Amino acid sequence: MSKLKNTRILAITAMLAAVSIILSYFKIPLSPLIEIRFTTLPLAIAGYLFGPAIGGMVGLLADVGGYIIAPTGPFFPGFTISAIISGVIYGLILHHHEFSIKRVFIAQLIIVLVVNLLLNSLWLSMLYGKAFMVAVSARLFKEIIMLVSLVLKAIGERSLIKKVRA
């Protein structure tokens, strides 16, 4: 956490959390169990630039801050855990490595399988009283589409990351 003593890193971290909160306003609800959200890009950038601890912190700040600013339902700490884990995964896989689509794909695949399909489906089944397998099967198609779209976005954001890092 000594990185947060650097004003530049602290400012970028705060901006990434704020961008993630703003992007949380732009979601497409398909059902109570399925939403398409656009908040993962700031988490990926934070993890890539500053590592797993700050990536997880951005996930925490974005989730809690987004709930405080505009709650869309009951607060459930499981989703905060999912956001933290997502930031940590991005940091573990992307930080201190050359940017490659392969690494982005691996990070996103792990997040889709572990966080989005397993953990978030578990949280939704606990929150709404739905069967776990129903939640997983309902979310599977959406997660496959989001995986492909996020990898394509990562290709376009490659230049932005290089500019911030310089």
Short mmCIF file of C-alpha atoms in Angstrom, two decimals:
data_model
loop_
_atom_site.label_atom_id
_atom_site.label_comp_id
_atom_site.label_asym_id
_atom_site.label_seq_id
_atom_site.Cartn_x
_atom_site.Cartn_y
_atom_site.Cartn_z
CA MET A 1 0.00 0.00 0.00
CA SER A 2 3.02 2.27 -0.09
CA LYS A 3 2.02 3.05 -3.67
CA LEU A 4 -0.86 5.11 -2.29
CA LYS A 5 1.64 7.55 -0.77
CA ASN A 6 2.36 8.68 -4.34
CA THR A 7 -0.08 11.47 -5.18
CA ARG A 8 -0.20 10.55 -8.87
CA ILE A 9 -1.10 6.92 -8.15
CA LEU A 10 -3.68 7.96 -5.54
CA ALA A 11 -5.31 10.39 -7.99
CA ILE A 12 -5.43 7.81 -10.79
CA THR A 13 -6.85 5.20 -8.39
CA ALA A 14 -9.58 7.60 -7.28
CA MET A 15 -10.39 8.50 -10.89
CA LEU A 16 -10.64 4.84 -11.88
CA ALA A 17 -13.01 4.18 -8.97
CA ALA A 18 -15.08 7.21 -10.01
CA VAL A 19 -15.18 6.08 -13.65
CA SER A 20 -16.31 2.66 -12.51
CA ILE A 21 -19.10 4.23 -10.46
CA ILE A 22 -20.19 6.35 -13.42
CA LEU A 23 -20.16 3.32 -15.71
CA SER A 24 -22.38 1.48 -13.22
CA TYR A 25 -25.21 3.84 -14.24
CA PHE A 26 -25.05 2.37 -17.72
CA LYS A 27 -26.40 -1.13 -17.37
CA ILE A 28 -28.86 -3.20 -19.27
CA PRO A 29 -31.16 -5.20 -16.96
CA LEU A 30 -32.39 -8.31 -18.76
CA SER A 31 -34.00 -9.98 -15.73
CA PRO A 32 -33.57 -9.93 -11.93
CA LEU A 33 -30.70 -12.38 -12.39
CA ILE A 34 -29.08 -10.98 -15.53
CA GLU A 35 -27.61 -7.51 -16.11
CA ILE A 36 -25.03 -6.30 -18.56
CA ARG A 37 -22.65 -3.86 -16.85
CA PHE A 38 -19.68 -1.87 -18.09
CA THR A 39 -17.65 -1.43 -14.90
CA THR A 40 -14.86 -3.93 -15.45
CA LEU A 41 -12.58 -1.80 -17.60
CA PRO A 42 -11.47 0.55 -14.76
CA LEU A 43 -10.80 -2.50 -12.56
CA ALA A 44 -8.66 -4.05 -15.26
CA ILE A 45 -6.71 -0.82 -15.77
CA ALA A 46 -6.14 -0.43 -12.01
CA GLY A 47 -4.95 -4.02 -11.70
CA TYR A 48 -2.67 -3.70 -14.73
CA LEU A 49 -1.12 -0.40 -13.67
CA PHE A 50 -0.80 -0.81 -9.90
CA GLY A 51 -1.24 -4.47 -8.97
CA PRO A 52 -3.72 -6.67 -7.12
CA ALA A 53 -4.01 -4.65 -3.90
CA ILE A 54 -5.00 -1.43 -5.62
CA GLY A 55 -7.09 -3.33 -8.17
CA GLY A 56 -9.05 -4.84 -5.28
CA MET A 57 -9.32 -1.44 -3.61
CA VAL A 58 -10.79 0.09 -6.76
CA GLY A 59 -13.31 -2.76 -6.83
CA LEU A 60 -14.23 -2.08 -3.20
CA LEU A 61 -14.54 1.68 -3.69
CA ALA A 62 -16.52 1.30 -6.91
CA ASP A 63 -18.99 -1.15 -5.41
CA VAL A 64 -19.59 0.63 -2.12
CA GLY A 65 -19.41 4.10 -3.68
CA GLY A 66 -21.85 3.11 -6.40
CA TYR A 67 -24.26 1.80 -3.80
CA ILE A 68 -24.00 4.94 -1.67
CA ILE A 69 -24.54 7.28 -4.62
CA ALA A 70 -27.35 5.42 -6.35
CA PRO A 71 -28.56 2.18 -4.74
CA THR A 72 -30.38 -0.10 -7.17
CA GLY A 73 -31.46 -2.66 -4.61
CA PRO A 74 -30.49 -3.97 -1.21
CA PHE A 75 -26.83 -3.83 -0.27
CA PHE A 76 -25.31 -7.29 -0.31
CA PRO A 77 -21.66 -7.65 0.77
CA GLY A 78 -21.16 -10.66 -1.50
CA PHE A 79 -21.10 -8.39 -4.54
CA THR A 80 -18.47 -6.23 -2.85
CA ILE A 81 -16.37 -9.35 -2.33
CA SER A 82 -16.83 -10.19 -6.01
CA ALA A 83 -15.67 -6.70 -7.05
CA ILE A 84 -12.59 -6.95 -4.82
CA ILE A 85 -11.72 -10.41 -6.16
CA SER A 86 -12.10 -9.18 -9.75
CA GLY A 87 -9.64 -6.33 -9.15
CA VAL A 88 -7.21 -8.70 -7.47
CA ILE A 89 -7.40 -11.20 -10.35
CA TYR A 90 -6.70 -8.46 -12.89
CA GLY A 91 -3.74 -7.32 -10.82
CA LEU A 92 -2.31 -10.81 -10.39
CA ILE A 93 -2.51 -11.66 -14.07
CA LEU A 94 -1.81 -8.31 -15.75
CA HIS A 95 0.53 -6.36 -13.45
CA HIS A 96 4.26 -6.49 -14.27
CA HIS A 97 3.60 -8.34 -17.49
CA GLU A 98 3.69 -7.20 -21.08
CA PHE A 99 0.21 -6.33 -22.26
CA SER A 100 -1.21 -9.12 -24.39
CA ILE A 101 -4.65 -10.14 -25.48
CA LYS A 102 -3.88 -13.63 -24.20
CA ARG A 103 -3.37 -12.34 -20.64
CA VAL A 104 -6.53 -10.21 -20.83
CA PHE A 105 -8.46 -13.23 -22.07
CA ILE A 106 -7.11 -15.44 -19.27
CA ALA A 107 -7.96 -12.84 -16.62
CA GLN A 108 -11.42 -12.32 -18.01
CA LEU A 109 -12.03 -16.07 -18.35
CA ILE A 110 -11.12 -16.60 -14.68
CA ILE A 111 -13.39 -13.73 -13.65
CA VAL A 112 -16.25 -15.04 -15.77
CA LEU A 113 -15.97 -18.57 -14.37
CA VAL A 114 -15.11 -17.89 -10.73
CA VAL A 115 -16.62 -14.49 -9.97
CA ASN A 116 -19.49 -13.94 -12.41
CA LEU A 117 -20.81 -17.47 -12.85
CA LEU A 118 -20.04 -19.04 -9.48
CA LEU A 119 -19.87 -16.29 -6.85
CA ASN A 120 -22.38 -13.84 -8.33
CA SER A 121 -24.81 -16.65 -9.06
CA LEU A 122 -24.42 -17.79 -5.46
CA TRP A 123 -25.07 -14.25 -4.20
CA LEU A 124 -28.14 -13.92 -6.43
CA SER A 125 -29.51 -17.27 -5.32
CA MET A 126 -29.04 -16.23 -1.68
CA LEU A 127 -30.53 -12.78 -2.26
CA TYR A 128 -33.55 -13.76 -4.34
CA GLY A 129 -34.12 -17.32 -3.13
CA LYS A 130 -33.58 -18.83 -6.57
CA ALA A 131 -31.89 -22.18 -7.10
CA PHE A 132 -28.14 -21.86 -7.73
CA MET A 133 -28.16 -23.87 -10.97
CA VAL A 134 -31.05 -21.78 -12.31
CA ALA A 135 -28.99 -18.65 -11.73
CA VAL A 136 -25.91 -20.16 -13.38
CA SER A 137 -27.78 -21.41 -16.43
CA ALA A 138 -29.59 -18.09 -16.86
CA ARG A 139 -26.30 -16.15 -16.72
CA LEU A 140 -24.13 -18.46 -18.84
CA PHE A 141 -25.04 -17.08 -22.28
CA LYS A 142 -24.64 -13.48 -21.12
CA GLU A 143 -21.21 -14.20 -19.65
CA ILE A 144 -19.96 -15.75 -22.89
CA ILE A 145 -21.05 -12.67 -24.85
CA MET A 146 -19.50 -10.32 -22.28
CA LEU A 147 -16.22 -12.24 -22.34
CA VAL A 148 -15.85 -11.76 -26.09
CA SER A 149 -16.87 -8.09 -25.97
CA LEU A 150 -14.48 -7.26 -23.12
CA VAL A 151 -11.53 -8.82 -24.89
CA LEU A 152 -12.37 -6.76 -27.98
CA LYS A 153 -12.54 -3.62 -25.82
CA ALA A 154 -9.15 -4.46 -24.33
CA ILE A 155 -7.63 -4.38 -27.79
CA GLY A 156 -8.93 -0.84 -28.24
CA GLU A 157 -7.82 0.31 -24.79
CA ARG A 158 -4.23 -0.82 -25.24
CA SER A 159 -3.08 2.63 -26.32
CA LEU A 160 -4.83 4.32 -23.38
CA ILE A 161 -3.02 2.11 -20.86
CA LYS A 162 0.35 2.82 -22.46
CA LYS A 163 -0.28 6.58 -22.30
CA VAL A 164 -1.25 6.48 -18.61
CA ARG A 165 1.77 4.36 -17.74
CA ALA A 166 4.22 6.72 -19.49
#
